[in-house]
XYZ file of N, CA and C in Angstrom:
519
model
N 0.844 -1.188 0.000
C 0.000 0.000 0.000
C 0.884 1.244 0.000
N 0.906 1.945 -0.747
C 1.362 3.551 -0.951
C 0.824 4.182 0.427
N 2.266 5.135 0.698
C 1.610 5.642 1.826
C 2.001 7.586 0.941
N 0.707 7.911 1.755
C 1.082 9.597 0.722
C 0.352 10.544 1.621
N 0.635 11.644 1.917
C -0.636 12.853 2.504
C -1.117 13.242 1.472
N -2.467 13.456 2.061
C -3.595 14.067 0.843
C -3.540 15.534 1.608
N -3.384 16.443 0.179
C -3.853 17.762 0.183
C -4.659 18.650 -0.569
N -6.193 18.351 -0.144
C -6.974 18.955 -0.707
C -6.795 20.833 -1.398
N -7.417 21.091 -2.526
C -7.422 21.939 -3.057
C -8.718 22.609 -3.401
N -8.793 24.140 -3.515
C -9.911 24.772 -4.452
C -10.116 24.973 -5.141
N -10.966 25.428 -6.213
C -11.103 25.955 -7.285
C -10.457 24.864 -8.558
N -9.291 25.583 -8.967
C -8.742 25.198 -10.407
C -7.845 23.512 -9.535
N -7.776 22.779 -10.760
C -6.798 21.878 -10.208
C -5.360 22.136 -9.496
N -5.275 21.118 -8.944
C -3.931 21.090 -7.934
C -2.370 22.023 -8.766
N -2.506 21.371 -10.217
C -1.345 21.711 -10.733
C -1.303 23.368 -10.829
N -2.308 24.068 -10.961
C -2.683 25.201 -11.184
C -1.979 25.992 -9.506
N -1.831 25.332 -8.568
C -1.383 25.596 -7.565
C -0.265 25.320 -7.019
N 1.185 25.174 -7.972
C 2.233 24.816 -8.243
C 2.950 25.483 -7.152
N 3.193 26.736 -7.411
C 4.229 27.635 -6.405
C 3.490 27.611 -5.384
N 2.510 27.505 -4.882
C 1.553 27.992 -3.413
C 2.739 25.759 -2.272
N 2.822 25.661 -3.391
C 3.012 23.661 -3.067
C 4.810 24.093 -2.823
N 5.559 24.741 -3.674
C 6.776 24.272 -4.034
C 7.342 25.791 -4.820
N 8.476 26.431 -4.130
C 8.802 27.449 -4.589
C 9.259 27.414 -5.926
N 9.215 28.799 -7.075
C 9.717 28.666 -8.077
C 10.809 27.960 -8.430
N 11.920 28.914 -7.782
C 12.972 28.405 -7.824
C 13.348 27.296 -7.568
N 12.765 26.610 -6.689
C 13.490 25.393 -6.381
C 13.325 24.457 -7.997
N 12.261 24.591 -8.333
C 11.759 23.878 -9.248
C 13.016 24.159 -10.374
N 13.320 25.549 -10.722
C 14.384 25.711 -11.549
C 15.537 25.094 -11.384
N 16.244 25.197 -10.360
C 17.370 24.933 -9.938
C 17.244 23.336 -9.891
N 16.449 22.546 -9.408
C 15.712 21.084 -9.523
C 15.860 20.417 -11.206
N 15.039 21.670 -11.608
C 15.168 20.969 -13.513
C 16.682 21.055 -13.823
N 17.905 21.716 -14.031
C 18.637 22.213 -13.795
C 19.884 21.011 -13.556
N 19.625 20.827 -12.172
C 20.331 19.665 -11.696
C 19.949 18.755 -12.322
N 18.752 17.948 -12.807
C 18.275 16.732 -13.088
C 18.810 16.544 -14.199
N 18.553 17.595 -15.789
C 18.787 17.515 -16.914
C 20.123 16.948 -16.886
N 21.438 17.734 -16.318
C 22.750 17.740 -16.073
C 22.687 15.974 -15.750
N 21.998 15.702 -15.087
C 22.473 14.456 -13.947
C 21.977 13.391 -15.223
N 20.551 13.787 -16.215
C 20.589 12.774 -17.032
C 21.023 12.403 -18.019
N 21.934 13.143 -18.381
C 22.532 13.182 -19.737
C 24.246 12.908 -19.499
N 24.662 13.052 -18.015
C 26.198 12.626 -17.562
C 26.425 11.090 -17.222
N 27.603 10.679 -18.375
C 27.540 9.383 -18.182
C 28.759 8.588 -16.931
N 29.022 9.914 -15.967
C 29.670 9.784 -14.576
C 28.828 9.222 -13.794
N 28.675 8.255 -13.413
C 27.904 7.434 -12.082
C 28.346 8.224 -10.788
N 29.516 8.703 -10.394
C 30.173 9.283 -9.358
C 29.385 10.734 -8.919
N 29.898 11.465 -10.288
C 29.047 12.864 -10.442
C 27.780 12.838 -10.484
N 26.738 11.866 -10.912
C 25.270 11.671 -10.517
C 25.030 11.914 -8.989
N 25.912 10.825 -8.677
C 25.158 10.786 -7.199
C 25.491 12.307 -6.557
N 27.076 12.618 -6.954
C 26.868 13.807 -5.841
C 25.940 15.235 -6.306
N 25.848 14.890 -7.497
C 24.476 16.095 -7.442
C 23.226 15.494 -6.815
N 22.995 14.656 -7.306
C 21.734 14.063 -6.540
C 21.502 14.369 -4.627
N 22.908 13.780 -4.635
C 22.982 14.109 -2.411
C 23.006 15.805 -2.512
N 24.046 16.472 -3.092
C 24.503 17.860 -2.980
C 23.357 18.767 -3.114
N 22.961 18.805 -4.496
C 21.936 19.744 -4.971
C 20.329 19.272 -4.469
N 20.021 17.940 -4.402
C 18.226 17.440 -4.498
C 18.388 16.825 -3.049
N 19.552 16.966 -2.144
C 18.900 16.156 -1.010
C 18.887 15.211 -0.875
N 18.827 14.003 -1.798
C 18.283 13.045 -1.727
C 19.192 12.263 -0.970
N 19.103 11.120 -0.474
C 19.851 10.161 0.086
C 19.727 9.162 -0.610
N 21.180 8.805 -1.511
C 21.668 7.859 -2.202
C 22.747 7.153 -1.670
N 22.593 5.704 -1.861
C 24.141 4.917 -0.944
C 25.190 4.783 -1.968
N 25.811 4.171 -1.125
C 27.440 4.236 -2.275
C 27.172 3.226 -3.082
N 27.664 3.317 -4.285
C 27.858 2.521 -5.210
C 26.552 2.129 -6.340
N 25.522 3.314 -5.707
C 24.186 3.080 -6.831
C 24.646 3.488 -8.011
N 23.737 2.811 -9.004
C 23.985 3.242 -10.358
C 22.589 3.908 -11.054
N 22.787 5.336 -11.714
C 21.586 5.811 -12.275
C 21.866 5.810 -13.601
N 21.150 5.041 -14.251
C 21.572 5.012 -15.638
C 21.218 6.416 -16.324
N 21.401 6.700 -17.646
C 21.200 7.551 -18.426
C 19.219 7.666 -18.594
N 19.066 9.265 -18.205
C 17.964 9.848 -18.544
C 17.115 9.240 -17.656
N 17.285 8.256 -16.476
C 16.694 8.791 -15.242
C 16.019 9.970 -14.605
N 14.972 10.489 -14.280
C 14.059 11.367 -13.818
C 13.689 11.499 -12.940
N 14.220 11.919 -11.904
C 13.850 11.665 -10.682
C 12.847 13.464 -10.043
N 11.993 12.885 -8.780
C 10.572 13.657 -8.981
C 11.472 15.303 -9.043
N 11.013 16.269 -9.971
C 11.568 17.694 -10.100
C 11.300 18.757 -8.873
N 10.399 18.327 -7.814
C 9.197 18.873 -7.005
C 10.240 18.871 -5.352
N 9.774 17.607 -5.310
C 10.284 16.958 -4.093
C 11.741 15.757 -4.334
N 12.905 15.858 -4.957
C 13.668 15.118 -5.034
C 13.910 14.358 -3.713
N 13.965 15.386 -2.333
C 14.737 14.932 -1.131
C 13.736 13.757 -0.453
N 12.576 13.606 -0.634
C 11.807 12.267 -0.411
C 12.034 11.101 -0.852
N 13.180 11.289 -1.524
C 14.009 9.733 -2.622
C 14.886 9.378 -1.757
N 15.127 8.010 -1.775
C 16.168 7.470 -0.694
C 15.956 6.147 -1.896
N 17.794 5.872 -2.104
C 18.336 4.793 -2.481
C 19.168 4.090 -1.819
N 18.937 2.669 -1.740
C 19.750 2.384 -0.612
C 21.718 2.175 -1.332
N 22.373 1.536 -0.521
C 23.556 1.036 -1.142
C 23.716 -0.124 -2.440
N 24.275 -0.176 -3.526
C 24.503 -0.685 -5.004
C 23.603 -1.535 -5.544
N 22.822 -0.044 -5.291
C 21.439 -0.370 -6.115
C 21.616 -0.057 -7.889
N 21.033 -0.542 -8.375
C 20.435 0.131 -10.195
C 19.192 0.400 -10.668
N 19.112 1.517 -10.731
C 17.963 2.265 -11.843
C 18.476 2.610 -12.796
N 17.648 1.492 -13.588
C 17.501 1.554 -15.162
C 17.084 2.819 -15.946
N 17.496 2.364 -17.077
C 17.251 3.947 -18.209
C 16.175 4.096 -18.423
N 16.046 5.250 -18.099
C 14.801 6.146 -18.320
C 13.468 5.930 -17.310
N 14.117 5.373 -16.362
C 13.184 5.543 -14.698
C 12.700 6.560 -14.209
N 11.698 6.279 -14.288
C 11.009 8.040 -13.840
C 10.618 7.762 -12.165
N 10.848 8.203 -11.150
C 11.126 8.121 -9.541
C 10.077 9.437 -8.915
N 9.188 9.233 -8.256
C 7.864 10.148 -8.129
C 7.516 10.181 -6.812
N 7.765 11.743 -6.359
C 7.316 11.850 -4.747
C 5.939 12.727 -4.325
N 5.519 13.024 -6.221
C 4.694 13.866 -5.766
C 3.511 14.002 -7.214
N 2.087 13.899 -6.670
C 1.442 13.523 -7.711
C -0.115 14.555 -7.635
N 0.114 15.070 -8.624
C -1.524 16.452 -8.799
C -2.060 15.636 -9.388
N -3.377 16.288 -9.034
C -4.535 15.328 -8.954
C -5.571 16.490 -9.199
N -7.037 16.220 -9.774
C -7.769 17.375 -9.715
C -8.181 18.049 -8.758
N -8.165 17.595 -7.713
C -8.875 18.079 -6.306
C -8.065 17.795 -5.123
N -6.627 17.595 -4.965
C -5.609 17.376 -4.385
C -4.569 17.317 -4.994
N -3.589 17.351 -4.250
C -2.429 16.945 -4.719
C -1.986 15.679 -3.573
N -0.723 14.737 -3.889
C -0.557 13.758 -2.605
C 1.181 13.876 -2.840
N 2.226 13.329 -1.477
C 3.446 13.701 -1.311
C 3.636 12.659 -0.478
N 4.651 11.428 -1.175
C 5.205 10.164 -0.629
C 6.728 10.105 -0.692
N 7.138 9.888 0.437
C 8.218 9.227 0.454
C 8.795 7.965 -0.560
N 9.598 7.800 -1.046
C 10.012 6.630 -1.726
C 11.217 6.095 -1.328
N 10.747 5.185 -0.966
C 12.573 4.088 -0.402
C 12.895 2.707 -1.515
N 13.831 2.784 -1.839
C 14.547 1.890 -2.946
C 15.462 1.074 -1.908
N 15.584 -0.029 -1.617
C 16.488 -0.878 -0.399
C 18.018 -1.078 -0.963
N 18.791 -1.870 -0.332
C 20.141 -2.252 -1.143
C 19.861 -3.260 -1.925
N 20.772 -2.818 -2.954
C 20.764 -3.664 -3.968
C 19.749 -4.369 -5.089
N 19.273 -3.469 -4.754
C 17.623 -3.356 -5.774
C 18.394 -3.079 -7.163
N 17.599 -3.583 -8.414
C 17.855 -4.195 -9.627
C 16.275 -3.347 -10.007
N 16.095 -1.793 -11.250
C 14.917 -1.295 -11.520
C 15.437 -1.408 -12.943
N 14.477 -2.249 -13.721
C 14.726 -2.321 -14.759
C 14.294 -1.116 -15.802
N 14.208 -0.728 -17.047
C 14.379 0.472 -17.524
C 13.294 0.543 -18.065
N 12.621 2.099 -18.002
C 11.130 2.557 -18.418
C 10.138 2.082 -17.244
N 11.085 2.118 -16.131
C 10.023 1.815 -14.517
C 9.237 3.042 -14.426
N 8.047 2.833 -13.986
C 7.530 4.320 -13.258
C 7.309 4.125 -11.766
N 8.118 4.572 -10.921
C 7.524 4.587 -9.605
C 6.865 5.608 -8.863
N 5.620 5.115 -8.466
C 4.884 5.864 -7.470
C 4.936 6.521 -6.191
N 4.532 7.738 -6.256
C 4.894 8.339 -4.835
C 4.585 7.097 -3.267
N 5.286 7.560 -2.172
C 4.883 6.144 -1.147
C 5.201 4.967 -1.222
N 6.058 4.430 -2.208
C 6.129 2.987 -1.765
C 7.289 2.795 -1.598
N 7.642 1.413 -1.453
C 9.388 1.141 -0.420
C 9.250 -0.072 -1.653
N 10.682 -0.112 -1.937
C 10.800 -1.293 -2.643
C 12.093 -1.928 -1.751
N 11.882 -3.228 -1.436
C 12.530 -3.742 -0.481
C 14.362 -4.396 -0.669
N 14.963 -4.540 -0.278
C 16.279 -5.364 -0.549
C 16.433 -6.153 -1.138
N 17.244 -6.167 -2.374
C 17.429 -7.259 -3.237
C 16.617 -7.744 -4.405
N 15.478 -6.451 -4.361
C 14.546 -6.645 -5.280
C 14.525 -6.640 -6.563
N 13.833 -7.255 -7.476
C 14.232 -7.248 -9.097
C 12.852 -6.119 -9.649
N 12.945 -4.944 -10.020
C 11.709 -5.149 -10.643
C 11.751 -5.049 -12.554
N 11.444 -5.693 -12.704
C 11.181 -5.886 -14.636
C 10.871 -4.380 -15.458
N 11.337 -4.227 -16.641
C 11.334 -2.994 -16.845
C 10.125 -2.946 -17.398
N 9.638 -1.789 -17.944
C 8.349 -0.875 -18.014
C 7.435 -1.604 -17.272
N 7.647 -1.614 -15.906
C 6.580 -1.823 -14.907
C 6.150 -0.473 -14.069
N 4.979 -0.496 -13.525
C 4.443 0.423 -12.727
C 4.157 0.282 -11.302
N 5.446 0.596 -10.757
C 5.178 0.148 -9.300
C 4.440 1.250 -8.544
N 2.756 0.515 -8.257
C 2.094 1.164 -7.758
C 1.757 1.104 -6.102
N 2.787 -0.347 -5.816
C 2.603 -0.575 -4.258
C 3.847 -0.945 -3.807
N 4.220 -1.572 -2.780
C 5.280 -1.917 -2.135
C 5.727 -2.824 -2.831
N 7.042 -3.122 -3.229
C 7.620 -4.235 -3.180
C 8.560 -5.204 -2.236
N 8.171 -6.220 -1.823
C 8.713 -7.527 -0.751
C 10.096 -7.447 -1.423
N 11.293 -7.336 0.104
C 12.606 -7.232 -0.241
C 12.590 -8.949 -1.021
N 13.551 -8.745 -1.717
C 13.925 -10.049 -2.446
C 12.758 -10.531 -4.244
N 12.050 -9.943 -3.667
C 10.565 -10.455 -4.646
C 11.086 -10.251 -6.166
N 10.458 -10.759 -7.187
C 10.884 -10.506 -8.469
C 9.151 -10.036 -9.147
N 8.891 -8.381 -9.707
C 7.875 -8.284 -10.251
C 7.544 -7.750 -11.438
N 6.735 -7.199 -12.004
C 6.740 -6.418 -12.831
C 5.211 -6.350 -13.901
N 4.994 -5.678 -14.663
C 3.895 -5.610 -15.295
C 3.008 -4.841 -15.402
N 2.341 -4.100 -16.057
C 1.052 -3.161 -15.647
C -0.271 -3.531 -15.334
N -0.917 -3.376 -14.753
C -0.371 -3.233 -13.302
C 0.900 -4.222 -12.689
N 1.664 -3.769 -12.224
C 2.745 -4.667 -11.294
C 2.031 -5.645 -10.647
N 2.529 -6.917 -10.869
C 2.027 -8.244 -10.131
C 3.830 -8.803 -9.702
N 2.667 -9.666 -8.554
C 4.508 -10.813 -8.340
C 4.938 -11.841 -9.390
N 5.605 -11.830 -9.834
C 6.703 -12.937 -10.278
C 6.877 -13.930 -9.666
N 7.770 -13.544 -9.031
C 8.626 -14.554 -8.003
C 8.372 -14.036 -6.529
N 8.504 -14.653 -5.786
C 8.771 -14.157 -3.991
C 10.067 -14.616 -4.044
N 10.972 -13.971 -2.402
C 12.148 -14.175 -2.388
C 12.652 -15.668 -2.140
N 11.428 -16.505 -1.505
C 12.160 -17.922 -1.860
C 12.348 -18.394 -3.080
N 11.229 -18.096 -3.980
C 11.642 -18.688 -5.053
C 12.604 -17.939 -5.805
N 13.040 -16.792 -5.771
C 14.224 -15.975 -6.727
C 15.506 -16.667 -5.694
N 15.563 -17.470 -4.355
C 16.890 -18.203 -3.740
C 16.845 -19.268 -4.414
N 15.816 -19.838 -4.645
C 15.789 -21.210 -4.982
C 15.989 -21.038 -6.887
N 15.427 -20.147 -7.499
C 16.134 -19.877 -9.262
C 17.796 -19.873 -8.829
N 18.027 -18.856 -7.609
C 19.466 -18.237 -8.228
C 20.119 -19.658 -7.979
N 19.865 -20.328 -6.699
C 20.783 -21.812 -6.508
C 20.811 -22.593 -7.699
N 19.548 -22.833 -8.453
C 19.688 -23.751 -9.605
C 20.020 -22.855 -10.474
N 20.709 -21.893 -10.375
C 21.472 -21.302 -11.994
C 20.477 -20.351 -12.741
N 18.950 -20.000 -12.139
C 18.490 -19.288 -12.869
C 17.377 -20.817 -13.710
N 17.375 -21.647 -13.728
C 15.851 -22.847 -14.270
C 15.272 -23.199 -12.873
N 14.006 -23.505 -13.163
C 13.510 -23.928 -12.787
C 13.192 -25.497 -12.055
């Protein structure tokens, strides 16, 4: 289950209420950093803009592949754990307008998580240790450390016994 605060709005939709949510600038300086961070093919220099400029808490040795997106709004609600990978062109989301709200989730990525490329993740959820998720999936809820998922909607694959019991036999069944 996504965990997120709801913040109701008046009148015009949420997005219409951009700066009242999230100062201009930050947003500039946010696009700014991100563009830079997706187009540099330094893994090193990613992260430290990512910690330096967005806040975020990234562990050592993650890898952000090329054109990664991480949320422009709220970056510092992102937490990656240690030698993790997000795949190309992962879009990472802490914050989501809505017509009559807006909502603002934390996102935790565990160690050594494996995000395969064209993921979309949802504001609020934790994806757990060791996790696989399959690329162009939509992780709309938690993922179980170890679990193998993916799909639109995201379903399980595997659970973590059975991704111990693939990796012992070599990956067959």
């Amino acid at each position: 289950m996504r965990k997120t605060e709801r913040y109701p709005v008046k009148g015009a939709n949420s997005l219409w209420h951009i700066y009242k949510t999230v100062p201009f600038f930050k947003v500039v300086k946010n696009f700014i950093v991100i563009q830079m961070a997706r187009y540099t093919p330094f893994l090193s220099m990613k992260n430290w803009l990512y910690r330096t400029f967005l806040h975020m808490k990234v562990g050592d040795q993650t890898a952000f592949a090329l054109m990664v997106m991480v949320d422009i709004m709220f970056p510092e609600k992102i937490k990656v754990g240690r030698n993790s990978v997000i795949g190309y062109n992962t879009t990472i989301l802490a914050h989501e307008y809505l017509i009559e709200e807006y909502r603002l989730g934390n996102v935790v990525i565990g160690d050594e998580v494996l995000i395969g490329a064209n993921t979309t993740i949802l504001p609020g959820v934790t994806i757990g240790d060791r996790a696989v998720v399959s690329a162009g999936t939509l992780v709309h809820k938690d993922v179980p450390a170890g679990a193998f998922v993916g799909g639109n909607p995201m379903q399980l694959i595997y659970t973590k016994e059975q991704m111990e019991e693939r990796r012992k036999n070599g990956g067959e069944e």
